[in-house]
Amino acid sequence: MRTISLLGSTGSIGRQSLDVIAACGASVAAITANSSVELLEQQARQFHPKLVVCYDPAAASDIRTRLADTDIRVASGMEGLIEAATIPEADTVITAVVGNVGLRPTLAAIKAKKRIALANKETLVCAGELVMRTAKEYGAEIIPVDSEHSALFQCIQGSADHGEIKKLILTCSGGPFFGKTRDELKNYTRADALKHPTWKMGAKITIDCATLMNKGLEFIEAMRLYQVTPDQVDIAIHRQSIVHSLVEFRDNAILAQLGVPDMRLPIQYALTYPKRLPSVVEPLDLFSCPPLSFQRPDTETFQCLKLALDCARKPGVACAVLNGANEAAVGLFLKDQIRFLEIGELVAKALEVVPDGPADTLEQILDADRAAREAVYAAR
Ligand code: MG
């Protein structure tokens, strides 16, 4: 069984990862969080990692005091995250942090040749080419945890090479505002946007699901992971969230992965691949399923999706700008400082004003990210 370093242990994916780890008997070498010390302490006492990291320095000193009676080491900041990502005891790193803070630790883990169970899509969106190139160079495995990308990964098992893939079809629940017009969306608040119809998730991704930016980010994530062109990725609105994604092969066979919407399945598969183990996830009862439907997304109403699909076709830092601007805008929306439709408007503004440039190095990517956030704060 694997030994895990879990980056982002107190978030939604982090907590579900610990459920899976406990159920399948894996051990934990390190856990990290931003500042949720109470839960982090509880997790540390239950899973006995060697290292606990709080990104926030004040929270780190709090957790140090709380864990003073144990022999668990405590670290903080980006340095701490990188230490957790490269800790020698772990063979697998689950990257469940939210946002581009995951970028440096993920690269460090790749260079330490860990298996990456990738739950931090922002990393592949803003630095996809760099990350995939580095993974190839160091021979590190990247196994997606995102439910759609895990579905794609499961569907391509047994196909000889990526040349056999004709199309990746990402399914999308449509979010809480499916079928609405732009006019109706004007008055929607944070509370409305936080009500997702089928999945229970963290706040940032739930907002991204409401704007459909999440599907745009996943479109780019799929292109990077499977090294396909934008024309080879499609999005199908599938309100039931039962088909988690599909792959069409060059002989026109389509394979799909189905299941109840529960992240613990893709998390477990990323840890046990190429094996499958019994799971805590409920089985899908085909005979009580609602009818399955598929339809095209509305990119006119959902501006964020349109912006992401445009960026997916651009070389350079466009995707990093998209991601950075979106993180900043969603942050403002979650603090009730902007209205729902302004998320897309601010991202569009950032894409207009931040100059394009190459995305060959981490510095170029982080600079573009910073410029995008500044553009959002300046434009509001
Ligand atoms: Mg997803």
Tab-separated table of C-alpha atoms and ligand atoms in Angstrom:
chain	number	residue	atom	x	y	z
A	1	MET	CA	0.000	0.000	0.000
A	2	ARG	CA	1.060	3.533	-0.749
A	3	THR	CA	2.409	6.223	1.530
A	4	ILE	CA	0.802	9.563	0.853
A	5	SER	CA	1.679	13.196	1.164
A	6	LEU	CA	-1.611	15.098	1.062
A	7	LEU	CA	-1.414	18.747	0.057
A	8	GLY	CA	-4.634	20.494	1.079
A	9	SER	CA	-5.919	17.995	3.649
A	10	THR	CA	-8.661	20.167	5.182
A	11	GLY	CA	-10.496	21.033	1.944
A	12	SER	CA	-13.267	18.983	0.402
A	13	ILE	CA	-10.989	16.732	-1.692
A	14	GLY	CA	-8.478	16.521	1.168
A	15	ARG	CA	-11.078	15.258	3.646
A	16	GLN	CA	-12.436	12.738	1.158
A	17	SER	CA	-8.868	11.611	0.401
A	18	LEU	CA	-8.358	10.833	4.093
A	19	ASP	CA	-11.604	8.785	4.046
A	20	VAL	CA	-10.182	6.758	1.170
A	21	ILE	CA	-6.753	6.450	2.793
A	22	ALA	CA	-8.324	5.191	6.027
A	23	ALA	CA	-10.559	2.744	4.131
A	24	CYS	CA	-7.809	1.269	1.968
A	25	GLY	CA	-5.147	1.203	4.656
A	26	ALA	CA	-2.602	3.572	3.081
A	27	SER	CA	-0.339	5.569	5.378
A	28	VAL	CA	0.215	9.301	5.536
A	29	ALA	CA	3.660	10.948	5.567
A	30	ALA	CA	2.592	14.585	5.409
A	31	ILE	CA	-0.541	16.736	5.466
A	32	THR	CA	-0.816	20.427	4.678
A	33	ALA	CA	-3.460	23.123	5.005
A	34	ASN	CA	-3.713	26.849	4.622
A	35	SER	CA	-4.958	27.838	8.082
A	36	SER	CA	-7.641	25.421	9.360
A	37	VAL	CA	-5.656	24.410	12.434
A	38	GLU	CA	-8.431	22.733	14.385
A	39	LEU	CA	-9.200	20.162	11.705
A	40	LEU	CA	-5.517	19.827	10.832
A	41	GLU	CA	-4.711	18.940	14.447
A	42	GLN	CA	-7.484	16.345	14.496
A	43	GLN	CA	-6.195	14.819	11.230
A	44	ALA	CA	-2.605	14.796	12.527
A	45	ARG	CA	-3.662	12.915	15.664
A	46	GLN	CA	-5.633	10.392	13.620
A	47	PHE	CA	-3.141	9.729	10.805
A	48	HIS	CA	0.240	10.325	12.537
A	49	PRO	CA	2.142	11.980	9.673
A	50	LYS	CA	5.833	12.846	10.061
A	51	LEU	CA	5.209	16.391	8.846
A	52	VAL	CA	2.351	18.884	9.185
A	53	VAL	CA	2.446	22.128	7.206
A	54	CYS	CA	0.405	25.305	7.583
A	55	TYR	CA	0.888	27.666	4.668
A	56	ASP	CA	-0.073	30.601	6.872
A	57	PRO	CA	2.816	31.350	9.304
A	58	ALA	CA	0.576	32.450	12.213
A	59	ALA	CA	-1.503	29.268	11.879
A	60	ALA	CA	1.741	27.279	11.740
A	61	SER	CA	2.844	28.561	15.113
A	62	ASP	CA	-0.611	27.743	16.513
A	63	ILE	CA	-0.459	24.155	15.219
A	64	ARG	CA	3.102	23.824	16.549
A	65	THR	CA	1.784	24.576	20.032
A	66	ARG	CA	-1.176	22.228	19.594
A	67	LEU	CA	1.073	19.340	18.499
A	68	ALA	CA	3.835	20.022	21.038
A	69	ASP	CA	3.112	16.723	22.841
A	70	THR	CA	3.770	14.713	19.637
A	71	ASP	CA	6.926	14.093	17.590
A	72	ILE	CA	5.288	15.534	14.455
A	73	ARG	CA	7.384	18.194	12.734
A	74	VAL	CA	5.635	21.436	11.732
A	75	ALA	CA	6.638	23.697	8.824
A	76	SER	CA	5.080	26.673	7.045
A	77	GLY	CA	4.917	28.700	3.836
A	78	MET	CA	5.786	27.637	0.304
A	79	GLU	CA	8.964	26.051	1.664
A	80	GLY	CA	6.845	23.844	3.908
A	81	LEU	CA	4.563	22.831	1.026
A	82	ILE	CA	7.585	21.886	-1.073
A	83	GLU	CA	9.046	19.913	1.831
A	84	ALA	CA	5.755	18.014	2.120
A	85	ALA	CA	5.658	17.438	-1.654
A	86	THR	CA	9.137	15.902	-1.661
A	87	ILE	CA	9.174	14.098	1.699
A	88	PRO	CA	11.191	10.879	1.121
A	89	GLU	CA	8.711	8.630	2.998
A	90	ALA	CA	5.899	9.328	0.495
A	91	ASP	CA	5.632	7.615	-2.889
A	92	THR	CA	2.427	9.480	-3.840
A	93	VAL	CA	1.474	13.125	-3.557
A	94	ILE	CA	-2.196	14.117	-3.678
A	95	THR	CA	-2.338	17.746	-4.804
A	96	ALA	CA	-5.664	18.943	-3.429
A	97	VAL	CA	-4.795	22.578	-2.776
A	98	VAL	CA	-6.990	25.199	-4.443
A	99	GLY	CA	-5.499	27.515	-7.026
A	100	ASN	CA	-2.073	28.154	-8.435
A	101	VAL	CA	-0.400	27.837	-5.017
A	102	GLY	CA	-0.145	24.163	-6.056
A	103	LEU	CA	2.207	24.858	-8.935
A	104	ARG	CA	5.624	24.909	-7.251
A	105	PRO	CA	4.956	21.936	-4.936
A	106	THR	CA	3.609	19.878	-7.857
A	107	LEU	CA	6.734	20.564	-9.912
A	108	ALA	CA	8.904	19.698	-6.907
A	109	ALA	CA	7.024	16.415	-6.394
A	110	ILE	CA	7.446	15.544	-10.076
A	111	LYS	CA	11.186	16.131	-9.826
A	112	ALA	CA	11.241	13.868	-6.752
A	113	LYS	CA	9.606	11.236	-9.035
A	114	LYS	CA	6.483	10.861	-6.909
A	115	ARG	CA	3.206	9.610	-8.340
A	116	ILE	CA	1.058	12.725	-8.605
A	117	ALA	CA	-2.630	12.205	-7.841
A	118	LEU	CA	-3.601	15.508	-9.396
A	119	ALA	CA	-6.643	17.217	-7.917
A	120	ASN	CA	-5.346	20.750	-8.509
A	121	LYS	CA	-6.490	21.548	-12.037
A	122	GLU	CA	-5.173	25.118	-11.891
A	123	THR	CA	-1.639	23.710	-12.100
A	124	LEU	CA	-2.280	22.118	-15.489
A	125	VAL	CA	-4.237	25.099	-16.751
A	126	CYS	CA	-1.577	27.705	-16.072
A	127	ALA	CA	1.528	25.577	-16.563
A	128	GLY	CA	0.304	22.511	-18.411
A	129	GLU	CA	3.059	22.258	-20.974
A	130	LEU	CA	5.805	22.859	-18.424
A	131	VAL	CA	4.304	20.340	-15.984
A	132	MET	CA	3.786	17.612	-18.600
A	133	ARG	CA	7.265	18.178	-20.053
A	134	THR	CA	8.824	17.945	-16.590
A	135	ALA	CA	6.826	14.806	-15.757
A	136	LYS	CA	8.060	13.162	-18.952
A	137	GLU	CA	11.641	14.210	-18.264
A	138	TYR	CA	11.613	12.782	-14.713
A	139	GLY	CA	9.399	9.806	-15.485
A	140	ALA	CA	6.790	10.846	-12.886
A	141	GLU	CA	3.237	9.507	-13.255
A	142	ILE	CA	0.384	12.010	-13.221
A	143	ILE	CA	-2.928	10.344	-12.438
A	144	PRO	CA	-5.910	12.696	-12.567
A	145	VAL	CA	-8.317	12.905	-9.623
A	146	ASP	CA	-10.730	15.331	-11.286
A	147	SER	CA	-13.767	13.089	-11.894
A	148	GLU	CA	-13.983	13.817	-15.641
A	149	HIS	CA	-10.287	13.293	-16.251
A	150	SER	CA	-10.260	10.165	-14.146
A	151	ALA	CA	-13.145	8.913	-16.292
A	152	LEU	CA	-11.128	9.657	-19.448
A	153	PHE	CA	-8.084	7.971	-17.892
A	154	GLN	CA	-10.143	4.887	-17.055
A	155	CYS	CA	-11.593	4.780	-20.591
A	156	ILE	CA	-8.188	4.892	-22.311
A	157	GLN	CA	-6.742	2.006	-20.297
A	158	GLY	CA	-5.933	-0.701	-22.788
A	159	SER	CA	-5.650	1.592	-25.809
A	160	ALA	CA	-2.185	1.339	-27.279
A	161	ASP	CA	-1.418	5.016	-27.783
A	162	HIS	CA	-3.030	8.442	-27.721
A	163	GLY	CA	-3.175	8.381	-31.540
A	164	GLU	CA	-6.206	6.113	-31.198
A	165	ILE	CA	-8.171	8.872	-29.468
A	166	LYS	CA	-10.507	10.760	-31.760
A	167	LYS	CA	-12.344	12.794	-29.183
A	168	LEU	CA	-12.474	13.359	-25.432
A	169	ILE	CA	-15.995	14.229	-24.341
A	170	LEU	CA	-16.182	15.992	-20.993
A	171	THR	CA	-19.536	15.870	-19.289
A	172	CYS	CA	-20.786	18.902	-17.377
A	173	SER	CA	-23.698	19.108	-14.941
A	174	GLY	CA	-24.554	22.585	-16.209
A	175	GLY	CA	-24.338	23.967	-12.675
A	176	PRO	CA	-27.069	25.666	-10.630
A	177	PHE	CA	-27.833	28.256	-13.354
A	178	PHE	CA	-28.430	25.871	-16.246
A	179	GLY	CA	-31.054	27.210	-18.664
A	180	LYS	CA	-30.932	30.776	-17.316
A	181	THR	CA	-30.473	33.866	-19.484
A	182	ARG	CA	-27.815	36.533	-18.871
A	183	ASP	CA	-30.565	38.838	-17.746
A	184	GLU	CA	-31.685	36.394	-15.068
A	185	LEU	CA	-28.109	35.868	-13.915
A	186	LYS	CA	-27.669	39.570	-13.126
A	187	ASN	CA	-29.281	39.329	-9.716
A	188	TYR	CA	-27.764	36.076	-8.550
A	189	THR	CA	-25.828	36.105	-5.310
A	190	ARG	CA	-23.060	34.113	-3.690
A	191	ALA	CA	-25.621	31.947	-1.856
A	192	ASP	CA	-27.422	31.015	-5.113
A	193	ALA	CA	-24.140	30.191	-6.825
A	194	LEU	CA	-23.024	27.967	-3.949
A	195	LYS	CA	-25.969	25.574	-4.476
A	196	HIS	CA	-24.628	22.892	-6.813
A	197	PRO	CA	-27.254	20.412	-8.072
A	198	THR	CA	-25.250	17.162	-7.907
A	199	TRP	CA	-21.723	17.498	-6.448
A	200	LYS	CA	-20.646	18.631	-2.962
A	201	MET	CA	-17.438	20.643	-3.320
A	202	GLY	CA	-15.345	23.523	-2.015
A	203	ALA	CA	-16.437	27.154	-2.510
A	204	LYS	CA	-14.048	28.130	-5.336
A	205	ILE	CA	-14.871	25.185	-7.577
A	206	THR	CA	-18.595	25.504	-6.844
A	207	ILE	CA	-18.533	29.076	-8.174
A	208	ASP	CA	-16.478	27.888	-11.165
A	209	CYS	CA	-19.252	25.338	-11.801
A	210	ALA	CA	-21.900	28.055	-11.704
A	211	THR	CA	-20.014	30.198	-14.266
A	212	LEU	CA	-19.007	27.060	-16.258
A	213	MET	CA	-15.406	28.281	-15.951
A	214	ASN	CA	-14.760	24.926	-14.297
A	215	LYS	CA	-15.564	23.148	-17.552
A	216	GLY	CA	-13.358	25.590	-19.436
A	217	LEU	CA	-10.465	24.872	-17.069
A	218	GLU	CA	-11.150	21.146	-17.431
A	219	PHE	CA	-11.116	21.484	-21.222
A	220	ILE	CA	-7.583	22.898	-21.006
A	221	GLU	CA	-6.635	20.313	-18.361
A	222	ALA	CA	-7.780	17.506	-20.709
A	223	MET	CA	-5.791	18.922	-23.648
A	224	ARG	CA	-2.630	19.022	-21.550
A	225	LEU	CA	-3.046	15.648	-19.840
A	226	TYR	CA	-3.793	13.722	-23.006
A	227	GLN	CA	-1.795	15.908	-25.433
A	228	VAL	CA	-4.682	16.469	-27.832
A	229	THR	CA	-5.755	19.520	-29.849
A	230	PRO	CA	-8.734	21.740	-28.885
A	231	ASP	CA	-10.686	20.209	-31.775
A	232	GLN	CA	-10.376	16.838	-30.073
A	233	VAL	CA	-12.192	17.921	-26.907
A	234	ASP	CA	-15.955	18.327	-26.637
A	235	ILE	CA	-18.265	19.318	-23.795
A	236	ALA	CA	-21.666	17.732	-23.237
A	237	ILE	CA	-24.121	19.070	-20.678
A	238	HIS	CA	-25.283	16.019	-18.766
A	239	ARG	CA	-27.557	17.078	-15.922
A	240	GLN	CA	-27.588	13.699	-14.172
A	241	SER	CA	-23.800	13.581	-13.409
A	242	ILE	CA	-23.797	9.798	-13.898
A	243	VAL	CA	-21.629	9.542	-17.015
A	244	HIS	CA	-18.391	11.153	-15.811
A	245	SER	CA	-16.885	11.530	-19.313
A	246	LEU	CA	-16.417	9.601	-22.543
A	247	VAL	CA	-13.704	8.819	-25.076
A	248	GLU	CA	-14.416	8.365	-28.765
A	249	PHE	CA	-11.757	6.308	-30.542
A	250	ARG	CA	-10.795	6.393	-34.196
A	251	ASP	CA	-12.954	3.358	-34.971
A	252	ASN	CA	-15.922	5.412	-33.624
A	253	ALA	CA	-16.282	3.266	-30.511
A	254	ILE	CA	-17.225	5.416	-27.515
A	255	LEU	CA	-16.337	4.281	-23.997
A	256	ALA	CA	-17.798	5.965	-20.929
A	257	GLN	CA	-17.306	5.670	-17.181
A	258	LEU	CA	-20.458	5.743	-15.052
A	259	GLY	CA	-21.029	5.909	-11.335
A	260	VAL	CA	-22.745	7.844	-8.578
A	261	PRO	CA	-21.218	11.334	-8.217
A	262	ASP	CA	-18.698	10.683	-5.429
A	263	MET	CA	-15.108	11.943	-5.596
A	264	ARG	CA	-13.871	9.082	-3.451
A	265	LEU	CA	-13.921	6.785	-6.480
A	266	PRO	CA	-11.495	8.819	-8.644
A	267	ILE	CA	-9.355	9.540	-5.560
A	268	GLN	CA	-9.077	5.841	-4.779
A	269	TYR	CA	-8.329	4.894	-8.379
A	270	ALA	CA	-5.485	7.432	-8.490
A	271	LEU	CA	-3.980	5.699	-5.445
A	272	THR	CA	-4.564	2.077	-6.440
A	273	TYR	CA	-4.092	2.301	-10.253
A	274	PRO	CA	-3.592	0.000	-12.133
A	275	LYS	CA	-5.512	-2.064	-9.569
A	276	ARG	CA	-9.084	-1.618	-8.444
A	277	LEU	CA	-10.031	-2.239	-4.819
A	278	PRO	CA	-13.417	-2.451	-3.085
A	279	SER	CA	-14.672	1.050	-2.348
A	280	VAL	CA	-16.772	2.958	0.179
A	281	VAL	CA	-18.617	4.542	-2.757
A	282	GLU	CA	-22.258	3.481	-3.232
A	283	PRO	CA	-22.895	1.306	-6.303
A	284	LEU	CA	-24.874	2.832	-9.155
A	285	ASP	CA	-28.296	1.235	-9.544
A	286	LEU	CA	-28.882	1.367	-13.306
A	287	PHE	CA	-32.535	0.489	-12.896
A	288	SER	CA	-33.326	3.485	-10.722
A	289	CYS	CA	-31.263	5.951	-12.802
A	290	PRO	CA	-33.071	8.876	-14.391
A	291	PRO	CA	-32.890	8.924	-18.223
A	292	LEU	CA	-29.446	10.106	-19.352
A	293	SER	CA	-29.400	13.215	-21.547
A	294	PHE	CA	-26.661	15.135	-23.378
A	295	GLN	CA	-26.737	18.593	-24.933
A	296	ARG	CA	-24.413	21.352	-26.102
A	297	PRO	CA	-23.379	24.052	-23.602
A	298	ASP	CA	-24.588	27.655	-23.939
A	299	THR	CA	-21.387	29.665	-24.420
A	300	GLU	CA	-23.295	32.896	-25.038
A	301	THR	CA	-24.813	33.037	-21.558
A	302	PHE	CA	-21.781	31.535	-19.872
A	303	GLN	CA	-19.063	33.961	-20.918
A	304	CYS	CA	-16.387	32.297	-18.761
A	305	LEU	CA	-16.651	29.077	-20.755
A	306	LYS	CA	-16.306	30.988	-24.009
A	307	LEU	CA	-13.216	32.821	-22.703
A	308	ALA	CA	-11.606	29.544	-21.617
A	309	LEU	CA	-12.293	27.864	-24.967
A	310	ASP	CA	-10.685	30.847	-26.728
A	311	CYS	CA	-7.618	30.701	-24.449
A	312	ALA	CA	-7.293	26.955	-25.057
A	313	ARG	CA	-6.452	27.795	-28.681
A	314	LYS	CA	-3.787	30.365	-27.821
A	315	PRO	CA	-0.132	29.546	-27.181
A	316	GLY	CA	1.826	31.291	-24.399
A	317	VAL	CA	0.513	32.636	-21.121
A	318	ALA	CA	-3.165	33.139	-22.090
A	319	CYS	CA	-4.333	30.185	-19.979
A	320	ALA	CA	-2.293	31.410	-16.989
A	321	VAL	CA	-3.880	34.848	-17.332
A	322	LEU	CA	-7.328	33.259	-17.588
A	323	ASN	CA	-6.730	31.212	-14.462
A	324	GLY	CA	-5.156	34.008	-12.382
A	325	ALA	CA	-7.894	36.478	-13.319
A	326	ASN	CA	-10.573	33.920	-12.514
A	327	GLU	CA	-9.074	33.116	-9.102
A	328	ALA	CA	-8.984	36.828	-8.265
A	329	ALA	CA	-12.519	37.492	-9.545
A	330	VAL	CA	-14.008	34.474	-7.753
A	331	GLY	CA	-12.248	35.628	-4.582
A	332	LEU	CA	-13.996	39.004	-4.894
A	333	PHE	CA	-17.363	37.355	-5.593
A	334	LEU	CA	-16.997	35.115	-2.527
A	335	LYS	CA	-16.475	38.279	-0.450
A	336	ASP	CA	-19.650	39.785	-1.985
A	337	GLN	CA	-17.575	42.525	-3.600
A	338	ILE	CA	-18.722	41.912	-7.177
A	339	ARG	CA	-21.857	40.544	-8.849
A	340	PHE	CA	-22.073	37.189	-10.600
A	341	LEU	CA	-21.723	38.366	-14.203
A	342	GLU	CA	-18.767	40.568	-13.272
A	343	ILE	CA	-16.626	37.439	-12.818
A	344	GLY	CA	-16.620	36.880	-16.586
A	345	GLU	CA	-16.369	40.580	-17.362
A	346	LEU	CA	-13.290	40.996	-15.166
A	347	VAL	CA	-11.610	37.902	-16.628
A	348	ALA	CA	-12.291	39.258	-20.139
A	349	LYS	CA	-10.784	42.595	-19.109
A	350	ALA	CA	-7.625	40.928	-17.760
A	351	LEU	CA	-7.238	38.927	-20.976
A	352	GLU	CA	-7.476	42.191	-22.895
A	353	VAL	CA	-4.876	44.140	-20.924
A	354	VAL	CA	-2.258	41.565	-19.903
A	355	PRO	CA	0.262	41.209	-22.740
A	356	ASP	CA	0.763	37.796	-24.281
A	357	GLY	CA	4.147	36.117	-24.059
A	358	PRO	CA	5.832	32.734	-23.896
A	359	ALA	CA	5.015	30.276	-21.075
A	360	ASP	CA	8.282	28.334	-21.114
A	361	THR	CA	9.433	29.013	-17.568
A	362	LEU	CA	7.799	29.057	-14.149
A	363	GLU	CA	8.753	32.749	-13.776
A	364	GLN	CA	6.975	33.763	-17.003
A	365	ILE	CA	3.868	31.892	-15.857
A	366	LEU	CA	3.879	33.367	-12.350
A	367	ASP	CA	4.438	36.880	-13.763
A	368	ALA	CA	1.424	36.493	-16.055
A	369	ASP	CA	-0.625	35.186	-13.136
A	370	ARG	CA	0.321	38.198	-11.005
A	371	ALA	CA	-0.420	40.665	-13.831
A	372	ALA	CA	-3.829	39.026	-14.354
A	373	ARG	CA	-4.776	39.387	-10.683
A	374	GLU	CA	-3.630	43.023	-10.665
A	375	ALA	CA	-5.672	43.694	-13.806
A	376	VAL	CA	-8.782	42.305	-12.074
A	377	TYR	CA	-8.288	44.425	-8.934
A	378	ALA	CA	-7.601	47.528	-11.071
A	379	ALA	CA	-10.709	47.042	-13.243
A	380	ARG	CA	-13.365	46.520	-10.590
B	1	MG	MG	-14.367	17.955	-12.498
